[in-house]
Each structure stands twice: as C-alpha cells, then as structure tokens.
C-alpha cells in the first residue's frame, strides 16, 4: 500500500466542541452561528463556505455536538488529501481481497459515520470521477464496498465544507451541479476576519492568554499600537493566522507587553496611521501616528520628534493630551 494510512484515527468524536467555543462579538457572525445552531437540530445537508481558517471545521464539530446525533460518531474526511486510487475504498470500504493488499474487509467513512455526522471537508477538490462516485451515496445514503455486491445503507448527516468558490466551479463545469444541489440544502457562509474586525481584539486577547498558558507564563499585555496593527491587518489566513501570530508573539516578546515588532506582521511597523472603523477624526489619526512612531523608535522621543517633524515640547504636550502610553525600550538617550 502507499504511505497514506487511512487506519490512523478511524472514527472520531468531535470532542467537547460547542458553539461557545466559537468566539465572536460580531453581529453578522452571530447571525451565522444562530442559523447554524438552528440547522443543527435537523438532518439537512449543510454546505459550509468560508476562506481558509475562518473556523469551518470548528463549526462542523459544534453543529454535530448540538445535533440529535451528538452521541454518534463525527467522521471528517479530507477529500483533497485522499489519493484518487484510494478514494472509493476510503469512503465506501472494501471487501477482503478486493484488490492487492486488501487482506481484511474494511468499513469506509460512510459506514463509520452511521448514526453520526460525516464531514466532507474540502469537497470542491473532488475529481469529476470522485464526484460521480459519491453522488448516489449522498443522495440515497446507499453504496457498495469495493469488491462487494451487497448494497449497504447508512444513516448519516452530511456536512460539506470548502474554502473555494464552489459556485464558480459549478459554472465552469468543474463541479457537478447535481451533487452541488444535494450538498447545499442549507448554506452557511462564515465571514472572513477582515469583515469582522471587531473580533480581532476579542480573539487576540484569548489567543494571547492561551499561548501564554501553554508556555507556562503570565499572559503579556497587548500594546495599544500592537492591537491597532492587528486590527489593520487583512488576515488572508483568517483566525488561524491570528492565532499563530499571537503564539509567535508570546515567544518573541521579551517583556510583559507585546509590541508591534513582536507580531512580525509584514510592513506593520512602518505603515502610516490608518483610521480605524468608528473613529475617523483627525485627533484619532494624530494619536495613532504618534503611537506608531514611538513604537517605531522604541520610545526614543528625540528620534520620534525628528520623524514627526515637531518639537520636543509639542510632542510632550501631545502625549499628555492623547494620554498616550509611552515607554522607552532602548538604552541611551530619551
Ligand atoms: N470563532 C473562533 N473562535 C475561536 N477559535 C476559532 C474561531 N474560528 C476559528 N478558530 C480557530 O482557528 C483555527 C482554524 O479554524 P478551522 O480549522 O476550523 O478553519 P477552517 O475554516 O476549517 O480552515 P480551512 O479552510 O483552512 O480548513 C482553529 O485553531 C480554530 O480552533
Ligand atoms: Mg478546514
């Protein structure tokens, strides 16, 4: 057989994940979660859409655990990771002697997920051939094992997920429309993090605490400028990226406060102050600019004055006025 080992973790339980584990304070995201929670109660087939790292897998587990099938298995299949030659036996199982190497009969994912939930993850990556093979199983919940004659039935709730634009694939003829219609009885679209910037502060705080706990240290604070840099970032990798940035920051941070530089975000140290949602005032922009520059100069005021093009008394006055948290990191002059 190949290096791919389907016997690794055959059945799964979505251990402990509930809707409470999906943190948000964003109105639109809350609506999405409320819809998902309602859908969890029925057996409808769900299609979860959303960019990389928006939380689709977490959501699928929460849905399973909130469903009447919570006591049954939760079986994820990563459709893009299964070599084409193994897909059929992986999904539907095989009989003994069905092919070289099939020394024992084996159940496939559809069978293993009986009375539970089957997550068809990265579903848009299935080849046309594979799509044809699973259509009947999705539609009628029946299939045969590879090399088997008997038609087996399974009682599964199907959740499919993808981070690609599956509708475009259907339009281009790359994804079967009939399968698509069976999969999206209800579609749940998880918004990208950049459309719910209000969640950045909430998630950052929690991930920071989590990373610090794992590292066995006290959670550092997040410098105001660091938080603003996080809020400005576009997060192409969404929540997953935010989580790993904060893990890295906890390692990088020497003191008790995570600074912009600890985040390692591309370009964030030199980026001009951008207005954050909700506060477009000139005063707010000025405050941010001063904070950024102080961050950049690691708190050295002389250097900050030069960059800002203002005198020292003006800078001191503005620091007072805007109540800017200021601290000098570097040794040497102030
Ligand atoms: N709202 C959230 N609250 C807490 N953690 C979250 C949230 N959303 C995502 N995460 C965390 O972010 C990471 C990525 O989530 P997940 O794997 O569910 O994303 P995904 O949408 O399935 O990504 P991909 O498309 O790459 O498979 C996980 O560590 C998950 O626990
Ligand atoms: Mg995923």
mmCIF file of C-alpha atoms and ligand atoms in Angstrom:
data_model
loop_
_atom_site.group_PDB
_atom_site.id
_atom_site.type_symbol
_atom_site.label_atom_id
_atom_site.label_comp_id
_atom_site.label_asym_id
_atom_site.label_seq_id
_atom_site.Cartn_x
_atom_site.Cartn_y
_atom_site.Cartn_z
ATOM 1 C CA UNK A 1 0.000 0.000 0.000
ATOM 2 C CA UNK A 2 1.041 3.618 -0.239
ATOM 3 C CA UNK A 3 2.328 5.809 2.554
ATOM 4 C CA UNK A 4 -1.167 7.126 3.084
ATOM 5 C CA UNK A 5 -2.600 5.349 6.092
ATOM 6 C CA UNK A 6 -6.362 5.520 6.378
ATOM 7 C CA UNK A 7 -6.366 3.461 9.575
ATOM 8 C CA UNK A 8 -4.967 6.402 11.516
ATOM 9 C CA UNK A 9 -7.880 7.621 13.583
ATOM 10 C CA UNK A 10 -10.744 5.771 12.005
ATOM 11 C CA UNK A 11 -13.595 7.179 13.931
ATOM 12 C CA UNK A 12 -13.689 10.445 15.668
ATOM 13 C CA UNK A 13 -15.741 12.227 18.147
ATOM 14 C CA UNK A 14 -15.852 15.945 17.939
ATOM 15 C CA UNK A 15 -14.614 16.056 21.475
ATOM 16 C CA UNK A 16 -16.226 18.715 23.506
ATOM 17 C CA UNK A 17 -16.514 21.437 20.867
ATOM 18 C CA UNK A 18 -19.636 23.533 21.316
ATOM 19 C CA UNK A 19 -20.945 26.773 19.889
ATOM 20 C CA UNK A 20 -19.452 28.517 22.924
ATOM 21 C CA UNK A 21 -16.014 27.686 21.532
ATOM 22 C CA UNK A 22 -16.683 29.873 18.528
ATOM 23 C CA UNK A 23 -15.830 33.278 19.897
ATOM 24 C CA UNK A 24 -17.315 36.363 18.339
ATOM 25 C CA UNK A 25 -18.901 39.633 19.191
ATOM 26 C CA UNK A 26 -19.718 40.493 15.611
ATOM 27 C CA UNK A 27 -23.376 40.886 14.742
ATOM 28 C CA UNK A 28 -23.202 39.198 11.307
ATOM 29 C CA UNK A 29 -21.128 36.318 12.664
ATOM 30 C CA UNK A 30 -23.611 35.835 15.483
ATOM 31 C CA UNK A 31 -26.398 35.581 12.931
ATOM 32 C CA UNK A 32 -24.403 32.990 11.013
ATOM 33 C CA UNK A 33 -23.907 30.967 14.189
ATOM 34 C CA UNK A 34 -27.566 31.255 15.119
ATOM 35 C CA UNK A 35 -28.548 29.878 11.708
ATOM 36 C CA UNK A 36 -26.065 27.049 12.066
ATOM 37 C CA UNK A 37 -27.390 26.219 15.512
ATOM 38 C CA UNK A 38 -30.943 26.059 14.174
ATOM 39 C CA UNK A 39 -29.868 23.877 11.263
ATOM 40 C CA UNK A 40 -28.004 21.583 13.658
ATOM 41 C CA UNK A 41 -31.306 20.380 15.054
ATOM 42 C CA UNK A 42 -32.436 18.833 11.777
ATOM 43 C CA UNK A 43 -30.860 16.401 9.369
ATOM 44 C CA UNK A 44 -30.478 18.815 6.447
ATOM 45 C CA UNK A 45 -27.299 18.596 4.454
ATOM 46 C CA UNK A 46 -25.163 21.629 5.166
ATOM 47 C CA UNK A 47 -22.610 23.325 2.999
ATOM 48 C CA UNK A 48 -20.121 25.428 4.960
ATOM 49 C CA UNK A 49 -18.368 28.078 2.914
ATOM 50 C CA UNK A 50 -15.610 30.407 4.024
ATOM 51 C CA UNK A 51 -11.987 31.267 3.412
ATOM 52 C CA UNK A 52 -9.050 29.405 4.938
ATOM 53 C CA UNK A 53 -9.011 29.438 8.677
ATOM 54 C CA UNK A 54 -12.413 31.041 9.252
ATOM 55 C CA UNK A 55 -13.476 28.197 11.545
ATOM 56 C CA UNK A 56 -15.413 25.801 9.325
ATOM 57 C CA UNK A 57 -14.032 22.676 10.977
ATOM 58 C CA UNK A 58 -14.718 24.046 14.415
ATOM 59 C CA UNK A 59 -18.230 24.935 13.313
ATOM 60 C CA UNK A 60 -18.845 21.476 11.847
ATOM 61 C CA UNK A 61 -17.947 19.928 15.197
ATOM 62 C CA UNK A 62 -20.140 22.356 17.109
ATOM 63 C CA UNK A 63 -23.014 21.510 14.755
ATOM 64 C CA UNK A 64 -22.536 17.808 15.338
ATOM 65 C CA UNK A 65 -22.478 18.254 19.097
ATOM 66 C CA UNK A 66 -25.589 20.409 19.040
ATOM 67 C CA UNK A 67 -27.435 17.873 16.892
ATOM 68 C CA UNK A 68 -29.517 14.874 17.934
ATOM 69 C CA UNK A 69 -26.585 12.810 16.642
ATOM 70 C CA UNK A 70 -24.167 14.116 19.262
ATOM 71 C CA UNK A 71 -23.805 10.668 20.805
ATOM 72 C CA UNK A 72 -22.860 9.191 17.450
ATOM 73 C CA UNK A 73 -19.528 9.462 15.623
ATOM 74 C CA UNK A 74 -18.209 12.578 13.939
ATOM 75 C CA UNK A 75 -16.215 11.449 10.920
ATOM 76 C CA UNK A 76 -14.251 14.016 8.922
ATOM 77 C CA UNK A 77 -12.902 13.130 5.503
ATOM 78 C CA UNK A 78 -10.433 15.449 3.866
ATOM 79 C CA UNK A 79 -11.439 14.982 0.248
ATOM 80 C CA UNK A 80 -8.349 16.694 -1.101
ATOM 81 C CA UNK A 81 -5.932 14.513 0.855
ATOM 82 C CA UNK A 82 -7.085 11.110 -0.356
ATOM 83 C CA UNK A 83 -5.155 9.732 -3.314
ATOM 84 C CA UNK A 84 -7.617 9.157 -6.180
ATOM 85 C CA UNK A 85 -6.963 5.433 -6.295
ATOM 86 C CA UNK A 86 -7.936 5.043 -2.650
ATOM 87 C CA UNK A 87 -10.933 7.308 -2.564
ATOM 88 C CA UNK A 88 -13.591 4.710 -3.195
ATOM 89 C CA UNK A 89 -12.348 2.265 -0.618
ATOM 90 C CA UNK A 90 -11.772 5.088 1.835
ATOM 91 C CA UNK A 91 -15.337 6.323 1.537
ATOM 92 C CA UNK A 92 -17.202 3.086 0.978
ATOM 93 C CA UNK A 93 -14.858 0.445 2.371
ATOM 94 C CA UNK A 94 -13.785 -2.749 0.682
ATOM 95 C CA UNK A 95 -14.224 -6.489 0.944
ATOM 96 C CA UNK A 96 -11.414 -8.856 1.677
ATOM 97 C CA UNK A 97 -9.380 -9.494 -1.445
ATOM 98 C CA UNK A 98 -10.990 -6.642 -3.360
ATOM 99 C CA UNK A 99 -7.547 -5.529 -4.506
ATOM 100 C CA UNK A 100 -3.925 -6.360 -3.817
ATOM 101 C CA UNK A 101 -3.230 -5.577 -0.204
ATOM 102 C CA UNK A 102 -6.852 -5.838 0.902
ATOM 103 C CA UNK A 103 -6.221 -8.627 3.365
ATOM 104 C CA UNK A 104 -9.146 -7.764 5.541
ATOM 105 C CA UNK A 105 -12.525 -6.261 4.836
ATOM 106 C CA UNK A 106 -12.706 -2.661 5.940
ATOM 107 C CA UNK A 107 -15.508 -0.221 6.516
ATOM 108 C CA UNK A 108 -15.434 3.114 4.779
ATOM 109 C CA UNK A 109 -16.251 6.553 6.140
ATOM 110 C CA UNK A 110 -19.889 6.451 5.099
ATOM 111 C CA UNK A 111 -20.312 3.291 7.138
ATOM 112 C CA UNK A 112 -18.255 4.509 10.071
ATOM 113 C CA UNK A 113 -20.344 7.642 10.313
ATOM 114 C CA UNK A 114 -23.573 5.656 10.694
ATOM 115 C CA UNK A 115 -25.870 7.442 13.160
ATOM 116 C CA UNK A 116 -23.457 10.315 13.261
ATOM 117 C CA UNK A 117 -22.134 13.115 11.074
ATOM 118 C CA UNK A 118 -19.917 12.796 8.018
ATOM 119 C CA UNK A 119 -17.871 15.887 7.218
ATOM 120 C CA UNK A 120 -16.838 16.036 3.570
ATOM 121 C CA UNK A 121 -14.070 18.563 4.002
ATOM 122 C CA UNK A 122 -12.521 20.379 1.010
ATOM 123 C CA UNK A 123 -15.352 18.910 -1.012
ATOM 124 C CA UNK A 124 -14.760 21.119 -4.060
ATOM 125 C CA UNK A 125 -11.430 19.374 -4.608
ATOM 126 C CA UNK A 126 -13.043 16.047 -5.504
ATOM 127 C CA UNK A 127 -12.272 14.990 -9.057
ATOM 128 C CA UNK A 128 -15.148 14.704 -11.531
ATOM 129 C CA UNK A 129 -14.794 10.958 -11.283
ATOM 130 C CA UNK A 130 -14.975 11.016 -7.498
ATOM 131 C CA UNK A 131 -17.982 13.329 -7.629
ATOM 132 C CA UNK A 132 -19.806 10.798 -9.774
ATOM 133 C CA UNK A 133 -18.970 8.078 -7.268
ATOM 134 C CA UNK A 134 -20.302 9.835 -4.220
ATOM 135 C CA UNK A 135 -23.432 11.293 -5.805
ATOM 136 C CA UNK A 136 -25.544 8.224 -5.132
ATOM 137 C CA UNK A 137 -24.248 7.813 -1.593
ATOM 138 C CA UNK A 138 -25.058 11.445 -0.859
ATOM 139 C CA UNK A 139 -28.460 11.242 -2.475
ATOM 140 C CA UNK A 140 -29.718 7.888 -1.206
ATOM 141 C CA UNK A 141 -27.251 7.066 1.561
ATOM 142 C CA UNK A 142 -26.516 3.772 -0.150
ATOM 143 C CA UNK A 143 -23.366 2.316 -1.611
ATOM 144 C CA UNK A 144 -21.387 -0.874 -2.072
ATOM 145 C CA UNK A 145 -17.991 -1.654 -0.636
ATOM 146 C CA UNK A 146 -15.252 -2.039 -3.232
ATOM 147 C CA UNK A 147 -15.415 -5.650 -4.361
ATOM 148 C CA UNK A 148 -18.735 -6.115 -2.615
ATOM 149 C CA UNK A 149 -22.133 -6.973 -4.041
ATOM 150 C CA UNK A 150 -24.378 -6.099 -1.178
ATOM 151 C CA UNK A 151 -25.878 -2.613 -1.133
ATOM 152 C CA UNK A 152 -25.310 -1.049 2.250
ATOM 153 C CA UNK A 153 -27.359 1.726 3.803
ATOM 154 C CA UNK A 154 -26.113 4.302 6.198
ATOM 155 C CA UNK A 155 -27.841 6.841 8.367
ATOM 156 C CA UNK A 156 -25.571 9.856 8.165
ATOM 157 C CA UNK A 157 -25.950 13.569 8.393
ATOM 158 C CA UNK A 158 -23.723 15.150 5.792
ATOM 159 C CA UNK A 159 -21.869 18.400 6.275
ATOM 160 C CA UNK A 160 -19.659 19.537 3.413
ATOM 161 C CA UNK A 161 -17.093 22.317 3.604
ATOM 162 C CA UNK A 162 -14.890 24.191 1.193
ATOM 163 C CA UNK A 163 -12.779 27.321 1.080
ATOM 164 C CA UNK A 164 -13.001 27.657 -2.676
ATOM 165 C CA UNK A 165 -15.679 29.321 -4.714
ATOM 166 C CA UNK A 166 -17.638 26.181 -5.424
ATOM 167 C CA UNK A 167 -20.376 28.055 -7.293
ATOM 168 C CA UNK A 168 -17.797 29.263 -9.801
ATOM 169 C CA UNK A 169 -16.610 25.686 -10.185
ATOM 170 C CA UNK A 170 -20.146 24.589 -10.919
ATOM 171 C CA UNK A 171 -20.480 27.346 -13.507
ATOM 172 C CA UNK A 172 -17.234 26.321 -15.152
ATOM 173 C CA UNK A 173 -18.435 22.727 -15.249
ATOM 174 C CA UNK A 174 -15.716 21.523 -12.874
ATOM 175 C CA UNK A 175 -18.100 20.547 -10.142
ATOM 176 C CA UNK A 176 -21.258 18.579 -10.866
ATOM 177 C CA UNK A 177 -24.345 20.703 -10.465
ATOM 178 C CA UNK A 178 -26.424 17.723 -9.310
ATOM 179 C CA UNK A 179 -24.007 16.987 -6.473
ATOM 180 C CA UNK A 180 -23.809 20.666 -5.585
ATOM 181 C CA UNK A 181 -27.615 20.842 -5.244
ATOM 182 C CA UNK A 182 -27.646 17.808 -2.950
ATOM 183 C CA UNK A 183 -24.951 19.369 -0.775
ATOM 184 C CA UNK A 184 -26.297 22.834 -0.304
ATOM 185 C CA UNK A 185 -29.717 22.243 1.165
ATOM 186 C CA UNK A 186 -28.618 24.884 3.601
ATOM 187 C CA UNK A 187 -25.534 27.015 3.002
ATOM 188 C CA UNK A 188 -23.708 28.667 5.863
ATOM 189 C CA UNK A 189 -21.153 31.266 4.873
ATOM 190 C CA UNK A 190 -18.563 32.112 7.520
ATOM 191 C CA UNK A 191 -17.350 35.682 7.020
ATOM 192 C CA UNK A 192 -13.620 36.363 6.722
ATOM 193 C CA UNK A 193 -11.942 38.016 9.690
ATOM 194 C CA UNK A 194 -11.361 41.271 7.807
ATOM 195 C CA UNK A 195 -15.142 41.679 7.594
ATOM 196 C CA UNK A 196 -15.476 41.367 11.349
ATOM 197 C CA UNK A 197 -12.578 43.418 12.592
ATOM 198 C CA UNK A 198 -14.315 43.865 15.907
ATOM 199 C CA UNK A 199 -13.492 40.217 16.599
ATOM 200 C CA UNK A 200 -9.758 40.788 16.293
ATOM 201 C CA UNK A 201 -9.384 42.281 19.777
ATOM 202 C CA UNK A 202 -11.508 39.584 21.375
ATOM 203 C CA UNK A 203 -9.742 36.717 19.635
ATOM 204 C CA UNK A 204 -6.296 38.253 20.109
ATOM 205 C CA UNK A 205 -6.811 38.538 23.855
ATOM 206 C CA UNK A 206 -7.937 34.951 24.143
ATOM 207 C CA UNK A 207 -5.224 33.525 21.914
ATOM 208 C CA UNK A 208 -2.622 35.508 23.818
ATOM 209 C CA UNK A 209 -3.850 34.059 27.107
ATOM 210 C CA UNK A 210 -3.979 30.588 25.595
ATOM 211 C CA UNK A 211 -0.436 30.790 24.185
ATOM 212 C CA UNK A 212 0.917 32.156 27.466
ATOM 213 C CA UNK A 213 -0.787 29.404 29.449
ATOM 214 C CA UNK A 214 0.760 26.788 27.167
ATOM 215 C CA UNK A 215 4.168 28.390 27.544
ATOM 216 C CA UNK A 216 3.673 28.383 31.314
ATOM 217 C CA UNK A 217 3.947 32.134 31.735
ATOM 218 C CA UNK A 218 1.811 35.071 32.668
ATOM 219 C CA UNK A 219 -0.127 36.492 29.727
ATOM 220 C CA UNK A 220 1.608 39.626 28.456
ATOM 221 C CA UNK A 221 -0.432 42.736 27.750
ATOM 222 C CA UNK A 222 -1.015 43.907 24.213
ATOM 223 C CA UNK A 223 0.378 47.371 23.461
ATOM 224 C CA UNK A 224 -2.310 49.676 22.035
ATOM 225 C CA UNK A 225 -0.294 50.126 18.862
ATOM 226 C CA UNK A 226 0.057 46.361 18.542
ATOM 227 C CA UNK A 227 -3.687 45.941 18.795
ATOM 228 C CA UNK A 228 -4.189 48.568 16.138
ATOM 229 C CA UNK A 229 -1.708 46.814 13.873
ATOM 230 C CA UNK A 230 -3.681 43.604 14.326
ATOM 231 C CA UNK A 231 -6.911 45.404 13.566
ATOM 232 C CA UNK A 232 -5.454 46.903 10.410
ATOM 233 C CA UNK A 233 -4.035 43.675 9.047
ATOM 234 C CA UNK A 234 -6.073 41.959 6.339
ATOM 235 C CA UNK A 235 -5.787 38.398 7.682
ATOM 236 C CA UNK A 236 -5.690 36.334 4.495
ATOM 237 C CA UNK A 237 -5.288 33.287 6.767
ATOM 238 C CA UNK A 238 -8.125 34.486 8.998
ATOM 239 C CA UNK A 239 -8.483 33.180 12.560
ATOM 240 C CA UNK A 240 -5.813 30.533 12.093
ATOM 241 C CA UNK A 241 -3.317 33.209 11.085
ATOM 242 C CA UNK A 242 -4.272 35.425 14.021
ATOM 243 C CA UNK A 243 -3.778 32.540 16.376
ATOM 244 C CA UNK A 244 -0.337 31.718 15.074
ATOM 245 C CA UNK A 245 0.742 35.378 15.046
ATOM 246 C CA UNK A 246 -0.094 35.577 18.748
ATOM 247 C CA UNK A 247 1.663 32.322 19.524
ATOM 248 C CA UNK A 248 4.750 33.671 17.825
ATOM 249 C CA UNK A 249 4.369 36.997 19.607
ATOM 250 C CA UNK A 250 4.342 35.322 23.019
ATOM 251 C CA UNK A 251 7.629 33.651 22.140
ATOM 252 C CA UNK A 252 9.114 36.835 20.676
ATOM 253 C CA UNK A 253 8.014 39.138 23.444
ATOM 254 C CA UNK A 254 10.745 39.742 25.976
ATOM 255 C CA UNK A 255 8.907 41.937 28.453
ATOM 256 C CA UNK A 256 5.405 41.882 29.821
ATOM 257 C CA UNK A 257 3.878 43.619 26.836
ATOM 258 C CA UNK A 258 3.543 42.518 23.222
ATOM 259 C CA UNK A 259 4.741 45.338 20.968
ATOM 260 C CA UNK A 260 4.142 45.825 17.256
ATOM 261 C CA UNK A 261 7.569 44.426 16.431
ATOM 262 C CA UNK A 262 6.784 41.166 18.282
ATOM 263 C CA UNK A 263 3.907 40.493 15.905
ATOM 264 C CA UNK A 264 6.099 40.094 12.858
ATOM 265 C CA UNK A 265 3.365 41.404 10.602
ATOM 266 C CA UNK A 266 4.568 42.445 7.156
ATOM 267 C CA UNK A 267 5.073 46.183 6.938
ATOM 268 C CA UNK A 268 3.079 46.964 10.039
ATOM 269 C CA UNK A 269 5.859 48.870 11.748
ATOM 270 C CA UNK A 270 6.154 51.461 9.043
ATOM 271 C CA UNK A 271 2.575 51.652 7.938
ATOM 272 C CA UNK A 272 1.056 55.109 8.156
ATOM 273 C CA UNK A 273 -1.731 55.509 10.624
ATOM 274 C CA UNK A 274 -4.983 54.381 9.136
ATOM 275 C CA UNK A 275 -8.263 55.295 10.647
ATOM 276 C CA UNK A 276 -9.972 52.534 12.477
ATOM 277 C CA UNK A 277 -13.648 51.871 11.940
ATOM 278 C CA UNK A 278 -15.718 54.187 14.034
ATOM 279 C CA UNK A 279 -13.154 56.888 14.636
ATOM 280 C CA UNK A 280 -12.284 58.962 11.624
ATOM 281 C CA UNK A 281 -11.312 62.100 13.471
ATOM 282 C CA UNK A 282 -8.077 63.942 12.815
ATOM 283 C CA UNK A 283 -7.282 63.766 16.504
ATOM 284 C CA UNK A 284 -7.519 59.958 16.447
ATOM 285 C CA UNK A 285 -5.260 59.788 13.393
ATOM 286 C CA UNK A 286 -2.748 62.056 15.098
ATOM 287 C CA UNK A 287 -2.778 59.907 18.190
ATOM 288 C CA UNK A 288 -2.177 56.775 16.151
ATOM 289 C CA UNK A 289 0.586 58.396 14.188
ATOM 290 C CA UNK A 290 2.403 59.411 17.338
ATOM 291 C CA UNK A 291 1.958 55.967 18.849
ATOM 292 C CA UNK A 292 3.238 54.287 15.719
ATOM 293 C CA UNK A 293 6.278 56.478 15.562
ATOM 294 C CA UNK A 294 7.053 55.969 19.243
ATOM 295 C CA UNK A 295 6.670 52.273 18.608
ATOM 296 C CA UNK A 296 9.000 52.523 15.663
ATOM 297 C CA UNK A 297 11.637 54.422 17.598
ATOM 298 C CA UNK A 298 11.165 52.112 20.563
ATOM 299 C CA UNK A 299 10.114 55.067 22.651
ATOM 300 C CA UNK A 300 13.019 57.377 21.843
ATOM 301 C CA UNK A 301 11.457 60.826 21.813
ATOM 302 C CA UNK A 302 14.256 62.681 20.060
ATOM 303 C CA UNK A 303 14.055 60.342 17.098
ATOM 304 C CA UNK A 304 10.249 60.459 17.197
ATOM 305 C CA UNK A 305 10.284 64.260 17.046
ATOM 306 C CA UNK A 306 12.519 64.143 14.025
ATOM 307 C CA UNK A 307 10.243 61.712 12.201
ATOM 308 C CA UNK A 308 7.103 63.567 13.169
ATOM 309 C CA UNK A 309 8.625 66.951 12.320
ATOM 310 C CA UNK A 310 7.638 68.518 15.635
ATOM 311 C CA UNK A 311 9.491 69.953 18.604
ATOM 312 C CA UNK A 312 10.042 68.142 21.850
ATOM 313 C CA UNK A 313 7.628 70.349 23.863
ATOM 314 C CA UNK A 314 4.951 69.746 21.212
ATOM 315 C CA UNK A 315 5.475 66.003 21.407
ATOM 316 C CA UNK A 316 5.285 66.042 25.207
ATOM 317 C CA UNK A 317 2.124 68.079 25.069
ATOM 318 C CA UNK A 318 0.509 65.707 22.596
ATOM 319 C CA UNK A 319 1.484 62.662 24.619
ATOM 320 C CA UNK A 320 -0.295 64.323 27.582
ATOM 321 C CA UNK A 321 -3.263 65.376 25.523
ATOM 322 C CA UNK A 322 -3.860 61.989 23.889
ATOM 323 C CA UNK A 323 -2.967 60.070 27.047
ATOM 324 C CA UNK A 324 -0.546 58.011 25.005
ATOM 325 C CA UNK A 325 1.014 55.120 26.855
ATOM 326 C CA UNK A 326 4.648 55.728 26.322
ATOM 327 C CA UNK A 327 7.654 53.774 27.404
ATOM 328 C CA UNK A 328 11.225 53.826 26.345
ATOM 329 C CA UNK A 329 12.652 50.449 25.471
ATOM 330 C CA UNK A 330 16.066 51.172 24.121
ATOM 331 C CA UNK A 331 19.036 52.209 26.203
ATOM 332 C CA UNK A 332 20.639 55.606 25.614
ATOM 333 C CA UNK A 333 19.110 58.966 25.136
ATOM 334 C CA UNK A 334 15.466 59.794 25.544
HETATM 335 N N1 LIG B 1 -14.559 31.934 16.163
HETATM 336 C C1 LIG B 1 -13.499 31.242 16.607
HETATM 337 N N2 LIG B 1 -13.218 31.217 17.914
HETATM 338 C C2 LIG B 1 -12.148 30.543 18.371
HETATM 339 N N3 LIG B 1 -11.290 29.878 17.599
HETATM 340 C C3 LIG B 1 -11.511 29.871 16.286
HETATM 341 C C4 LIG B 1 -12.638 30.545 15.725
HETATM 342 N N4 LIG B 1 -12.609 30.378 14.387
HETATM 343 C C5 LIG B 1 -11.533 29.619 14.130
HETATM 344 N N5 LIG B 1 -10.867 29.311 15.256
HETATM 345 C C6 LIG B 1 -9.606 28.560 15.333
HETATM 346 O O1 LIG B 1 -8.880 28.870 14.149
HETATM 347 C C7 LIG B 1 -8.242 27.722 13.614
HETATM 348 C C8 LIG B 1 -8.745 27.444 12.217
HETATM 349 O O2 LIG B 1 -10.110 27.005 12.254
HETATM 350 P P1 LIG B 1 -10.660 25.833 11.314
HETATM 351 O O3 LIG B 1 -9.656 24.764 11.150
HETATM 352 O O4 LIG B 1 -11.992 25.452 11.828
HETATM 353 O O5 LIG B 1 -10.784 26.655 9.957
HETATM 354 P P2 LIG B 1 -11.295 26.187 8.511
HETATM 355 O O6 LIG B 1 -12.281 27.179 8.080
HETATM 356 O O7 LIG B 1 -11.713 24.757 8.572
HETATM 357 O O8 LIG B 1 -9.973 26.359 7.662
HETATM 358 P P3 LIG B 1 -9.527 25.621 6.277
HETATM 359 O O9 LIG B 1 -10.399 26.163 5.205
HETATM 360 O O10 LIG B 1 -8.106 26.025 6.108
HETATM 361 O O11 LIG B 1 -9.707 24.153 6.513
HETATM 362 C C9 LIG B 1 -8.517 26.616 14.602
HETATM 363 O O12 LIG B 1 -7.446 26.572 15.506
HETATM 364 C C10 LIG B 1 -9.778 27.052 15.291
HETATM 365 O O13 LIG B 1 -9.875 26.486 16.562
HETATM 366 MG MG1 LIG B 2 -10.932 23.134 7.493
#
